[in-house]
PDB file of C-alpha atoms in Angstrom:
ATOM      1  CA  UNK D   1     107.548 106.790  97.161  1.00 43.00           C
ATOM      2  CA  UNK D   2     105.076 106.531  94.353  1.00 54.00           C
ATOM      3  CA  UNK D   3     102.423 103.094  94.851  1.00 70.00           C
ATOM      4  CA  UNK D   4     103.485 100.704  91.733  1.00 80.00           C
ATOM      5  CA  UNK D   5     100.240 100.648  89.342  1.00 84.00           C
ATOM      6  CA  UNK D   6      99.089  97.043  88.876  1.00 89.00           C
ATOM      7  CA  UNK D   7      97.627  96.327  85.494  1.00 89.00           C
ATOM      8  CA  UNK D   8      94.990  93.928  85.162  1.00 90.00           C
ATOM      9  CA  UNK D   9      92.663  92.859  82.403  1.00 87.00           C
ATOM     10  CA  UNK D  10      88.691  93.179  83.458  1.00 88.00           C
ATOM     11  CA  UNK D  11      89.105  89.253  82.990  1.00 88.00           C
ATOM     12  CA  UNK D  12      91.949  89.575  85.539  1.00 89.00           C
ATOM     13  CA  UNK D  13      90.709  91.648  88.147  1.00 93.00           C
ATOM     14  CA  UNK D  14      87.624  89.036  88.237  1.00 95.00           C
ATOM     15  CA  UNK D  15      90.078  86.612  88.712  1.00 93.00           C
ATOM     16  CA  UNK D  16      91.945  87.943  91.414  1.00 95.00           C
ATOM     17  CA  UNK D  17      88.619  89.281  93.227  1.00 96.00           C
ATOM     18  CA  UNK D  18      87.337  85.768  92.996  1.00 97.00           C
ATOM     19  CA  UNK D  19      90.697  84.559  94.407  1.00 97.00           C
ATOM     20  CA  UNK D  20      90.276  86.828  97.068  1.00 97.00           C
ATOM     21  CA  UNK D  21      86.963  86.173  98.202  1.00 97.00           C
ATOM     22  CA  UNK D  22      88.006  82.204  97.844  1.00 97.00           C
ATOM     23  CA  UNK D  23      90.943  82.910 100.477  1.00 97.00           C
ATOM     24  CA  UNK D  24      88.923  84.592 102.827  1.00 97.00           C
ATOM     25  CA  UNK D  25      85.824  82.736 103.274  1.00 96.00           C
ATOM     26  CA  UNK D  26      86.917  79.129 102.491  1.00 97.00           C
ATOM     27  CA  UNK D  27      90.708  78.948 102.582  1.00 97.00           C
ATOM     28  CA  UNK D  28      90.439  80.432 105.949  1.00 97.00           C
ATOM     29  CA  UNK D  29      88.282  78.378 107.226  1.00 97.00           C
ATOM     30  CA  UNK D  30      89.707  75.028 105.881  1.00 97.00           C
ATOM     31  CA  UNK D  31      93.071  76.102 107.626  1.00 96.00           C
ATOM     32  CA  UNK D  32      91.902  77.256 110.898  1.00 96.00           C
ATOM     33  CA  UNK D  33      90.033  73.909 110.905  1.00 95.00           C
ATOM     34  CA  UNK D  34      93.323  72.135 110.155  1.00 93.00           C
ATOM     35  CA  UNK D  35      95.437  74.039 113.180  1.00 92.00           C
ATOM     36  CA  UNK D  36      92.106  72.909 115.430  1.00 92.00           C
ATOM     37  CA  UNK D  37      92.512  69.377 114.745  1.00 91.00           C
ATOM     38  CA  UNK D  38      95.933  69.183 114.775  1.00 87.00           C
ATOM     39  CA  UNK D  39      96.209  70.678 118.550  1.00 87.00           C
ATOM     40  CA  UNK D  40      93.432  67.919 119.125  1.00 86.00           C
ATOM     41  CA  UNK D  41      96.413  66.069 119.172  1.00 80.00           C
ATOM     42  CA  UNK D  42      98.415  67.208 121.778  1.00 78.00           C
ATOM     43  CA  UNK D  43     102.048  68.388 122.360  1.00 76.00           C
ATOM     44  CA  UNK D  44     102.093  71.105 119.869  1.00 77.00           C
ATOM     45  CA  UNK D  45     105.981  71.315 119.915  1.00 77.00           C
ATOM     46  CA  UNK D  46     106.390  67.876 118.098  1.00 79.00           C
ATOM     47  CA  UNK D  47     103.361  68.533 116.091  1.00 82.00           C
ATOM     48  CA  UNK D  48     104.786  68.386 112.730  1.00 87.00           C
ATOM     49  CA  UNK D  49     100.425  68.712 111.384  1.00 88.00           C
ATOM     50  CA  UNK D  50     100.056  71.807 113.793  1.00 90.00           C
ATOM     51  CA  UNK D  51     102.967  73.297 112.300  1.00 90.00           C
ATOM     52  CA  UNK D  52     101.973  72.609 108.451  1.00 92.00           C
ATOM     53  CA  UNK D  53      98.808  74.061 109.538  1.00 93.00           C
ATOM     54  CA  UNK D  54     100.530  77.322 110.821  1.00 93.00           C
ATOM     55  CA  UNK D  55     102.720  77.551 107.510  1.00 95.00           C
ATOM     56  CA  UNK D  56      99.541  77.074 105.578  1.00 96.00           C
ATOM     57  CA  UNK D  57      97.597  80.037 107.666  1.00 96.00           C
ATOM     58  CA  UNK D  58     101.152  82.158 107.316  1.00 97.00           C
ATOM     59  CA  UNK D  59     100.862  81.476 103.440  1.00 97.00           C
ATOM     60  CA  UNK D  60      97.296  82.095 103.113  1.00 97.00           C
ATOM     61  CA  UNK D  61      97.435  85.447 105.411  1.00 97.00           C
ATOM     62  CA  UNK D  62      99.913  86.688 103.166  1.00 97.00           C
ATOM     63  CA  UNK D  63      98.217  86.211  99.907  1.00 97.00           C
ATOM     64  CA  UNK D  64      94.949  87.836 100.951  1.00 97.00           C
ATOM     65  CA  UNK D  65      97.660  90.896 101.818  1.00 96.00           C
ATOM     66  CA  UNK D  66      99.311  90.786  98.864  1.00 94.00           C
ATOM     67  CA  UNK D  67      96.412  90.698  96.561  1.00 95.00           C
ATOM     68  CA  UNK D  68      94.873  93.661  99.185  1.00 95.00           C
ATOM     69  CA  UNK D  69      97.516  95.591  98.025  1.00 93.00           C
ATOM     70  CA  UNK D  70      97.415  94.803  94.090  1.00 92.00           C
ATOM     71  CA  UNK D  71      93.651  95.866  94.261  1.00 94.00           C
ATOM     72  CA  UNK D  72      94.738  99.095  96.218  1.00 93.00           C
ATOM     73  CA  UNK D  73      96.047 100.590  92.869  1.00 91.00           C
ATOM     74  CA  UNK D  74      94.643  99.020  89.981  1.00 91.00           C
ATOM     75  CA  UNK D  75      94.966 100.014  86.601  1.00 88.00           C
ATOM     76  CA  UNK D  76      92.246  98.297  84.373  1.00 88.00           C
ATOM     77  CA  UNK D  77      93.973  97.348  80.982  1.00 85.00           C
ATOM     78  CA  UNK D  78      91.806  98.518  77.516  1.00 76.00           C
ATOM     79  CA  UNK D  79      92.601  96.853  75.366  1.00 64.00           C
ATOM     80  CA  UNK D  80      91.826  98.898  72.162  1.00 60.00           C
ATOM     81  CA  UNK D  81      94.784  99.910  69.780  1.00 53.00           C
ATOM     82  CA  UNK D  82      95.759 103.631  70.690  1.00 62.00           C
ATOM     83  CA  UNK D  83      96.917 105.216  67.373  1.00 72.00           C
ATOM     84  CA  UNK D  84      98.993 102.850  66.658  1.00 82.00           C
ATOM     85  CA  UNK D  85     101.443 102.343  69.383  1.00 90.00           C
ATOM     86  CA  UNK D  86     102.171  99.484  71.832  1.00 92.00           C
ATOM     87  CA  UNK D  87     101.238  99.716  75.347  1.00 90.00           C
ATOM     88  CA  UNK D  88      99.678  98.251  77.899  1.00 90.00           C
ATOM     89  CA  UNK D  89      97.159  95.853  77.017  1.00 89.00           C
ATOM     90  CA  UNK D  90      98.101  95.634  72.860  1.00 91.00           C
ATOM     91  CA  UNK D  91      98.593  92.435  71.188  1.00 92.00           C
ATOM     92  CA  UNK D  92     101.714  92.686  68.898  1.00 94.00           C
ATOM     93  CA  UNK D  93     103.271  90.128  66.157  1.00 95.00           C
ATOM     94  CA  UNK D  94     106.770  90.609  65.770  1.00 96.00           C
ATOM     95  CA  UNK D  95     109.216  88.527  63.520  1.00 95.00           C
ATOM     96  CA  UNK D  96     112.627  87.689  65.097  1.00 92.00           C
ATOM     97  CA  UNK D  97     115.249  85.705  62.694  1.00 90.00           C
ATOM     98  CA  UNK D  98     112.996  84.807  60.521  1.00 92.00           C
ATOM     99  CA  UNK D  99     110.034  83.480  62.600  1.00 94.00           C
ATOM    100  CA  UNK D 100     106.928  85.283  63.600  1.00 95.00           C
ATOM    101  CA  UNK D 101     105.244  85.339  67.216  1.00 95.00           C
ATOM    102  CA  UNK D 102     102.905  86.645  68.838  1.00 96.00           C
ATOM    103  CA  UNK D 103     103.038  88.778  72.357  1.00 96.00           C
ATOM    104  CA  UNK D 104     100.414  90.481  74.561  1.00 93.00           C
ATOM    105  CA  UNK D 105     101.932  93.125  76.649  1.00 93.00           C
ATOM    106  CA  UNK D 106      99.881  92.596  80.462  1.00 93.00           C
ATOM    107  CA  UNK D 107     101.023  93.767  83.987  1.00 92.00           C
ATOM    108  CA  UNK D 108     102.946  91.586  85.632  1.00 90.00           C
ATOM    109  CA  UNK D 109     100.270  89.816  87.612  1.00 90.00           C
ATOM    110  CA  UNK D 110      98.767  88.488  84.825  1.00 92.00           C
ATOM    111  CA  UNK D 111     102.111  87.322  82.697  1.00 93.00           C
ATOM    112  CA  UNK D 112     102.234  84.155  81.182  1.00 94.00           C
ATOM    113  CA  UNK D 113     105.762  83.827  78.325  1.00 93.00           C
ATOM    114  CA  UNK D 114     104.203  80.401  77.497  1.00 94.00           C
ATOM    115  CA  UNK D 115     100.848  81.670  76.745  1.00 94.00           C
ATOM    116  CA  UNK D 116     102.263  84.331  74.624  1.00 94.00           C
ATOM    117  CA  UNK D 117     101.119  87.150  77.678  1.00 94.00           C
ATOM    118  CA  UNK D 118     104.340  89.104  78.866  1.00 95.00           C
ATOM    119  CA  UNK D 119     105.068  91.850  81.256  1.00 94.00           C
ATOM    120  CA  UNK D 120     105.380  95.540  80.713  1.00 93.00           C
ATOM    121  CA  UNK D 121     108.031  94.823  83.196  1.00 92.00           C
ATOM    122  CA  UNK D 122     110.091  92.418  81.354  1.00 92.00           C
ATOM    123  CA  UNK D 123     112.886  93.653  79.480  1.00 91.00           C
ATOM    124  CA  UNK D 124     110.981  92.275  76.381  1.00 92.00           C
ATOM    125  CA  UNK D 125     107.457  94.075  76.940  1.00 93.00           C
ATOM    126  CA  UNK D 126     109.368  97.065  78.495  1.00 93.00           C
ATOM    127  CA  UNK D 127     111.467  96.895  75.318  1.00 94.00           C
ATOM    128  CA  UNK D 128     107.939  97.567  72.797  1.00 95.00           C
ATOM    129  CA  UNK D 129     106.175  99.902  74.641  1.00 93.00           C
ATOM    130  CA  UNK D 130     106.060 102.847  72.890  1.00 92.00           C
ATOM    131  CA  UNK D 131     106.797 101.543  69.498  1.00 94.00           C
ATOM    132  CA  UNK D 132     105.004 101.651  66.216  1.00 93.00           C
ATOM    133  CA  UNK D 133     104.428  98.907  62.885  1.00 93.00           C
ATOM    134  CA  UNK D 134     107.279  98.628  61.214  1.00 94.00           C
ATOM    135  CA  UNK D 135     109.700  99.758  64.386  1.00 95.00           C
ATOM    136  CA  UNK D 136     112.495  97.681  64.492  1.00 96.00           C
ATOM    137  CA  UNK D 137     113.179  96.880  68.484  1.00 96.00           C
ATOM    138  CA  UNK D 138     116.656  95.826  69.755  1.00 94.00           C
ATOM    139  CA  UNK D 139     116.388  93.481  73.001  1.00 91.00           C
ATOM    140  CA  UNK D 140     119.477  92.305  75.834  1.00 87.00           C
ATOM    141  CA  UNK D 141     118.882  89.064  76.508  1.00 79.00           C
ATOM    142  CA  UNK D 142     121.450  86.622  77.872  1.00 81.00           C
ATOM    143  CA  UNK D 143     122.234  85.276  74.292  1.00 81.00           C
ATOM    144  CA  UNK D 144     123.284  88.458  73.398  1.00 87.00           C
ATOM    145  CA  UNK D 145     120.978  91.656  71.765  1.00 91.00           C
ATOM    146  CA  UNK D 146     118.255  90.372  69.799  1.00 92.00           C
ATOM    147  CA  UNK D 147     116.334  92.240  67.195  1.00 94.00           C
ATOM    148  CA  UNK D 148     112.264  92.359  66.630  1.00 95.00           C
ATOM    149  CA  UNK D 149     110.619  93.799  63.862  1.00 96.00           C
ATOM    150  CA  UNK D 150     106.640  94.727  64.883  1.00 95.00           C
ATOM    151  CA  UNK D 151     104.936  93.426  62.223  1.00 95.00           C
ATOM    152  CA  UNK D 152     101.290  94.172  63.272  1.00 93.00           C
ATOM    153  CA  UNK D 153      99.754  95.735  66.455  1.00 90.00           C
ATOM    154  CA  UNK D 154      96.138  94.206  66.656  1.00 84.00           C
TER     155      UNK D 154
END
């Protein structure tokens, strides 16, 4: 089976490097200091602090892996206009019953619908990929198939 190709913006990958680096050298340490203290106080099996601590570790463990694995294969997202079509990385208006928005299409780590930034995942961002100015695109959503007309791809 094929990896999955994580797109990030270079803004992005900083980000989730930093995040990273964050985790391991003070996360870590904050948490392991936590599970110390809390077997300071005994009876670990009625320890409801020692346990929290444990979750935390479990949480933080798993985040490090999971962001080990996004970094594994990386895609860095340009974020030029290629002759004129949406992909990865473009930054679209569209126009939608009468009102006009605007969408960046981002990998799915960096999606945001509220800031505008959506998924090449999503059935929306999936939905323009590929498309040109002037394409009219025809989304399922769960009000029923909604149509998009690209008005610009900056």
């Amino acid at each position: 089976m094929a990896d999955k190709i994580n797109y990030l913006s270079p803004e992005g990958l900083e980000k989730i490097k930093q995040e990273l680096v964050n985790l391991k050298t003070v996360r870590r340490r904050e948490v392991a200091n936590k599970i110390e203290t809390a077997k300071a106080l005994g009876d670990l099996s009625e320890n409801a602090e020692y346990h929290e601590a444990k979750d935390e570790m479990g949480f933080v463990e798993g985040r490090i892996l999971e962001i080990q694995e996004i970094l594994k294969n990386v895609s860095l997202i340009d974020s030029g206009v290629t002759e004129g079509v949406i992909r990865v990385g473009s930054k679209i208006q569209v126009e939608s019953m009468g009102k006009k928005k605007e969408f960046t299409i981002v990998g799915s780590n960096e999606a945001n619908p509220a800031e505008g930034r959506i998924s090449n995942e999503s059935p929306l961002g999936n939905a323009f990929l590929g498309h040109a100015k002037g394409d009219k695109v025809n989304v399922a959503t769960p009000a029923g198939t909604q149509t998009y007309l690209i008005v610009d791809i900056m």
